[in-house]
Amino acid sequence: MAPIGTLIGPTANQRNYKARIVAKHLGLDLATTPEFQMGVGNKTPEYLAKFPCGKVPVFEGSNDFTLTDSSAIAYYVASKAGSDSSLLGKTAEETAQILQYILFAEADFSPAHAGVMYPLLGFHNYIQPAFQAAEKDLARFLDALNTILIDRTFLVGERLTIADINFACDLIMLFKLYLTADDRKTYRNVARYFKTITGQAA
């Protein structure tokens, strides 16, 4: 089976993982670029001619079809399975809820996450007031997610959806590098959820 397209970007990246996990879950072939170098490959004139913002990852399909934004790419990949895909929901209501959680992750959770993790990893300068504000926001959103997950295994319905894959990928760096044992007790529902989803999506 020919690949549905190429996911362009560094393969060891939580945003890159989203579409790849979706493709694997659905048995779709998605080409990747293991040799891609962040800060090099996305700065070339050829890359910027196709993707002017220089964002990573990006997707290139047939007939010059391109996409940026990891969540949009993952959503498109999920749609390629057609009616066989349960990842996008079975009803209009489920699909709307899935989009709700994807947008929550992108618009609220991810900026707070980046505001905490990027200074700690040396990607941004550490500015104490900004860092403290980001930590406060991150704690608020983790608390909200913990409440949402009190009696849920999945964010939407009774099965894995793209909302879960998307959110689990956004949680990877926090569980790997930031959340302490006490934090994991505080956000025990989030910790349970992360373990469940990464176990299913692996």
mmCIF file of C-alpha atoms in Angstrom:
data_model
loop_
_atom_site.group_PDB
_atom_site.id
_atom_site.type_symbol
_atom_site.label_atom_id
_atom_site.label_comp_id
_atom_site.label_asym_id
_atom_site.label_seq_id
_atom_site.Cartn_x
_atom_site.Cartn_y
_atom_site.Cartn_z
ATOM 1 C CA MET A 1 0.000 0.000 0.000
ATOM 2 C CA ALA A 2 1.367 3.398 -0.972
ATOM 3 C CA PRO A 3 1.860 5.914 1.851
ATOM 4 C CA ILE A 4 -0.973 8.376 2.319
ATOM 5 C CA GLY A 5 1.660 11.101 2.413
ATOM 6 C CA THR A 6 4.796 12.226 4.209
ATOM 7 C CA LEU A 7 5.028 13.618 7.717
ATOM 8 C CA ILE A 8 7.944 16.026 7.611
ATOM 9 C CA GLY A 9 9.785 16.830 10.828
ATOM 10 C CA PRO A 10 11.982 15.271 13.518
ATOM 11 C CA THR A 11 10.596 11.852 14.421
ATOM 12 C CA ALA A 12 11.478 12.116 18.132
ATOM 13 C CA ASN A 13 8.953 14.831 18.853
ATOM 14 C CA GLN A 14 5.653 14.699 20.748
ATOM 15 C CA ARG A 15 3.883 16.660 18.022
ATOM 16 C CA ASN A 16 5.211 14.297 15.387
ATOM 17 C CA TYR A 17 3.932 11.318 17.361
ATOM 18 C CA LYS A 18 0.255 12.280 16.970
ATOM 19 C CA ALA A 19 -0.206 11.478 13.276
ATOM 20 C CA ARG A 20 2.139 8.492 13.454
ATOM 21 C CA ILE A 21 0.156 6.918 16.297
ATOM 22 C CA VAL A 22 -3.097 7.520 14.433
ATOM 23 C CA ALA A 23 -1.673 5.957 11.268
ATOM 24 C CA LYS A 24 -0.365 2.920 13.155
ATOM 25 C CA HIS A 25 -3.649 2.465 15.015
ATOM 26 C CA LEU A 26 -5.570 2.479 11.736
ATOM 27 C CA GLY A 27 -3.070 0.409 9.745
ATOM 28 C CA LEU A 28 -2.189 3.268 7.384
ATOM 29 C CA ASP A 29 1.231 3.794 5.838
ATOM 30 C CA LEU A 30 2.626 7.244 6.635
ATOM 31 C CA ALA A 31 6.107 8.123 5.382
ATOM 32 C CA THR A 32 8.434 10.005 7.755
ATOM 33 C CA THR A 33 11.722 11.933 7.598
ATOM 34 C CA PRO A 34 14.097 10.483 10.225
ATOM 35 C CA GLU A 35 17.027 12.615 9.004
ATOM 36 C CA PHE A 36 15.141 15.912 9.389
ATOM 37 C CA GLN A 37 16.975 18.488 11.534
ATOM 38 C CA MET A 38 14.920 21.059 13.401
ATOM 39 C CA GLY A 39 16.221 24.561 12.776
ATOM 40 C CA VAL A 40 17.894 23.441 9.558
ATOM 41 C CA GLY A 41 15.381 21.594 7.398
ATOM 42 C CA ASN A 42 12.584 24.045 8.180
ATOM 43 C CA LYS A 43 14.735 27.075 7.290
ATOM 44 C CA THR A 44 15.546 26.234 3.692
ATOM 45 C CA PRO A 45 14.050 28.316 0.860
ATOM 46 C CA GLU A 46 12.379 25.191 -0.536
ATOM 47 C CA TYR A 47 10.684 24.422 2.775
ATOM 48 C CA LEU A 48 9.594 28.005 3.380
ATOM 49 C CA ALA A 49 8.178 28.245 -0.138
ATOM 50 C CA LYS A 50 5.740 25.471 0.769
ATOM 51 C CA PHE A 51 5.351 26.239 4.474
ATOM 52 C CA PRO A 52 5.995 29.977 4.981
ATOM 53 C CA CYS A 53 5.638 29.896 8.774
ATOM 54 C CA GLY A 54 8.413 27.306 9.091
ATOM 55 C CA LYS A 55 6.269 25.187 11.422
ATOM 56 C CA VAL A 56 7.116 21.577 12.216
ATOM 57 C CA PRO A 57 5.754 18.987 11.655
ATOM 58 C CA VAL A 58 4.040 19.438 8.315
ATOM 59 C CA PHE A 59 2.327 17.051 5.952
ATOM 60 C CA GLU A 60 2.714 16.670 2.211
ATOM 61 C CA GLY A 61 0.311 14.472 0.297
ATOM 62 C CA SER A 62 -0.572 13.875 -3.301
ATOM 63 C CA ASN A 63 -1.691 16.588 -5.713
ATOM 64 C CA ASP A 64 0.313 19.233 -3.795
ATOM 65 C CA PHE A 65 -1.945 18.861 -0.744
ATOM 66 C CA THR A 66 -0.188 20.207 2.346
ATOM 67 C CA LEU A 67 -1.036 20.756 5.990
ATOM 68 C CA THR A 68 0.588 22.390 8.990
ATOM 69 C CA ASP A 69 -0.255 21.927 12.689
ATOM 70 C CA SER A 70 0.157 18.526 14.288
ATOM 71 C CA SER A 71 -3.470 18.201 15.390
ATOM 72 C CA ALA A 72 -4.832 19.066 11.944
ATOM 73 C CA ILE A 73 -2.469 16.512 10.399
ATOM 74 C CA ALA A 74 -3.509 13.809 12.860
ATOM 75 C CA TYR A 75 -7.184 14.597 12.207
ATOM 76 C CA TYR A 76 -6.660 14.316 8.452
ATOM 77 C CA VAL A 77 -4.810 11.000 8.810
ATOM 78 C CA ALA A 78 -7.666 9.666 10.949
ATOM 79 C CA SER A 79 -10.160 10.679 8.269
ATOM 80 C CA LYS A 80 -8.323 8.601 5.637
ATOM 81 C CA ALA A 81 -9.712 5.414 7.186
ATOM 82 C CA GLY A 82 -13.203 6.565 6.247
ATOM 83 C CA SER A 83 -16.096 4.825 7.955
ATOM 84 C CA ASP A 84 -13.690 2.289 9.470
ATOM 85 C CA SER A 85 -12.262 4.963 11.770
ATOM 86 C CA SER A 86 -13.830 5.330 15.200
ATOM 87 C CA LEU A 87 -11.178 7.861 16.176
ATOM 88 C CA LEU A 88 -13.267 10.810 14.951
ATOM 89 C CA GLY A 89 -16.464 9.819 16.736
ATOM 90 C CA LYS A 90 -19.585 8.010 15.610
ATOM 91 C CA THR A 91 -22.030 10.903 15.959
ATOM 92 C CA ALA A 92 -21.984 14.650 15.355
ATOM 93 C CA GLU A 93 -22.032 15.127 19.121
ATOM 94 C CA GLU A 94 -18.986 12.903 19.678
ATOM 95 C CA THR A 95 -17.083 14.615 16.878
ATOM 96 C CA ALA A 96 -17.859 18.015 18.381
ATOM 97 C CA GLN A 97 -16.632 16.859 21.793
ATOM 98 C CA ILE A 98 -13.459 15.483 20.227
ATOM 99 C CA LEU A 99 -12.802 18.859 18.610
ATOM 100 C CA GLN A 100 -13.546 20.529 21.936
ATOM 101 C CA TYR A 101 -10.738 18.622 23.658
ATOM 102 C CA ILE A 102 -8.303 19.069 20.762
ATOM 103 C CA LEU A 103 -8.886 22.821 20.909
ATOM 104 C CA PHE A 104 -8.592 22.822 24.708
ATOM 105 C CA ALA A 105 -5.213 21.137 24.360
ATOM 106 C CA GLU A 106 -4.037 23.501 21.625
ATOM 107 C CA ALA A 107 -5.405 26.823 22.872
ATOM 108 C CA ASP A 108 -5.120 26.455 26.650
ATOM 109 C CA PHE A 109 -3.049 23.513 27.806
ATOM 110 C CA SER A 110 -0.169 23.624 25.314
ATOM 111 C CA PRO A 111 0.713 27.331 25.794
ATOM 112 C CA ALA A 112 0.854 26.847 29.572
ATOM 113 C CA HIS A 113 2.855 23.639 29.098
ATOM 114 C CA ALA A 114 5.321 25.459 26.819
ATOM 115 C CA GLY A 115 5.574 28.380 29.217
ATOM 116 C CA VAL A 116 6.802 25.982 31.902
ATOM 117 C CA MET A 117 8.838 23.454 29.944
ATOM 118 C CA TYR A 118 10.596 25.644 27.377
ATOM 119 C CA PRO A 119 12.499 27.757 29.923
ATOM 120 C CA LEU A 120 13.420 24.613 31.895
ATOM 121 C CA LEU A 121 14.782 22.991 28.720
ATOM 122 C CA GLY A 122 16.645 26.130 27.643
ATOM 123 C CA PHE A 123 14.451 26.790 24.592
ATOM 124 C CA HIS A 124 13.344 30.169 26.011
ATOM 125 C CA ASN A 125 14.859 32.577 28.503
ATOM 126 C CA TYR A 126 13.729 32.108 32.085
ATOM 127 C CA ILE A 127 11.678 35.133 33.148
ATOM 128 C CA GLN A 128 10.364 34.488 36.631
ATOM 129 C CA PRO A 129 6.972 36.298 36.461
ATOM 130 C CA ALA A 130 6.125 34.670 33.112
ATOM 131 C CA PHE A 131 7.270 31.256 34.352
ATOM 132 C CA GLN A 132 5.224 31.520 37.539
ATOM 133 C CA ALA A 133 2.135 32.601 35.587
ATOM 134 C CA ALA A 134 2.569 29.627 33.248
ATOM 135 C CA GLU A 135 2.948 27.245 36.200
ATOM 136 C CA LYS A 136 -0.265 28.609 37.700
ATOM 137 C CA ASP A 137 -2.121 28.146 34.413
ATOM 138 C CA LEU A 138 -0.711 24.657 33.931
ATOM 139 C CA ALA A 139 -1.815 23.630 37.430
ATOM 140 C CA ARG A 140 -5.303 24.997 36.717
ATOM 141 C CA PHE A 141 -5.619 23.066 33.476
ATOM 142 C CA LEU A 142 -4.227 19.860 34.997
ATOM 143 C CA ASP A 143 -6.750 20.211 37.816
ATOM 144 C CA ALA A 144 -9.551 20.689 35.281
ATOM 145 C CA LEU A 145 -8.434 17.625 33.312
ATOM 146 C CA ASN A 146 -8.193 15.641 36.540
ATOM 147 C CA THR A 147 -11.792 16.572 37.352
ATOM 148 C CA ILE A 148 -13.010 15.698 33.846
ATOM 149 C CA LEU A 149 -11.409 12.264 34.151
ATOM 150 C CA ILE A 150 -12.829 11.350 37.573
ATOM 151 C CA ASP A 151 -15.234 8.807 36.094
ATOM 152 C CA ARG A 152 -13.912 8.465 32.558
ATOM 153 C CA THR A 153 -11.444 6.146 30.885
ATOM 154 C CA PHE A 154 -11.490 8.181 27.666
ATOM 155 C CA LEU A 155 -12.253 11.830 27.017
ATOM 156 C CA VAL A 156 -15.160 11.063 24.675
ATOM 157 C CA GLY A 157 -17.328 7.961 24.802
ATOM 158 C CA GLU A 158 -16.144 4.493 25.700
ATOM 159 C CA ARG A 159 -13.265 4.050 23.253
ATOM 160 C CA LEU A 160 -10.027 5.656 22.131
ATOM 161 C CA THR A 161 -10.410 8.730 19.933
ATOM 162 C CA ILE A 162 -8.060 11.230 18.388
ATOM 163 C CA ALA A 163 -8.755 13.513 21.356
ATOM 164 C CA ASP A 164 -7.020 10.980 23.620
ATOM 165 C CA ILE A 165 -4.058 10.520 21.278
ATOM 166 C CA ASN A 166 -3.674 14.268 20.950
ATOM 167 C CA PHE A 167 -3.826 14.950 24.693
ATOM 168 C CA ALA A 168 -1.612 12.021 25.661
ATOM 169 C CA CYS A 169 1.099 13.280 23.307
ATOM 170 C CA ASP A 170 0.874 16.722 24.887
ATOM 171 C CA LEU A 171 1.341 15.119 28.322
ATOM 172 C CA ILE A 172 4.491 13.146 27.441
ATOM 173 C CA MET A 173 7.041 15.799 28.341
ATOM 174 C CA LEU A 174 5.326 16.622 31.615
ATOM 175 C CA PHE A 175 5.324 13.013 32.782
ATOM 176 C CA LYS A 176 8.853 12.455 31.572
ATOM 177 C CA LEU A 177 10.500 15.569 32.978
ATOM 178 C CA TYR A 178 8.277 17.662 35.224
ATOM 179 C CA LEU A 179 5.595 15.956 37.298
ATOM 180 C CA THR A 180 6.837 14.665 40.650
ATOM 181 C CA ALA A 181 5.540 11.623 42.522
ATOM 182 C CA ASP A 182 3.443 13.980 44.666
ATOM 183 C CA ASP A 183 2.091 15.697 41.539
ATOM 184 C CA ARG A 184 1.044 12.333 40.146
ATOM 185 C CA LYS A 185 -0.886 11.656 43.344
ATOM 186 C CA THR A 186 -2.527 15.075 43.153
ATOM 187 C CA TYR A 187 -3.488 14.458 39.530
ATOM 188 C CA ARG A 188 -4.104 10.743 39.963
ATOM 189 C CA ASN A 189 -6.870 10.630 37.350
ATOM 190 C CA VAL A 190 -4.595 12.257 34.778
ATOM 191 C CA ALA A 191 -1.813 9.812 35.681
ATOM 192 C CA ARG A 192 -4.183 6.844 35.283
ATOM 193 C CA TYR A 193 -5.454 8.247 31.997
ATOM 194 C CA PHE A 194 -1.948 8.821 30.626
ATOM 195 C CA LYS A 195 -0.933 5.259 31.463
ATOM 196 C CA THR A 196 -4.091 3.853 29.864
ATOM 197 C CA ILE A 197 -3.831 5.849 26.646
ATOM 198 C CA THR A 198 -0.119 5.344 26.113
ATOM 199 C CA GLY A 199 -0.654 1.631 26.689
ATOM 200 C CA GLN A 200 -3.375 1.496 24.023
ATOM 201 C CA ALA A 201 -1.763 3.849 21.531
ATOM 202 C CA ALA A 202 1.747 2.380 21.645
#
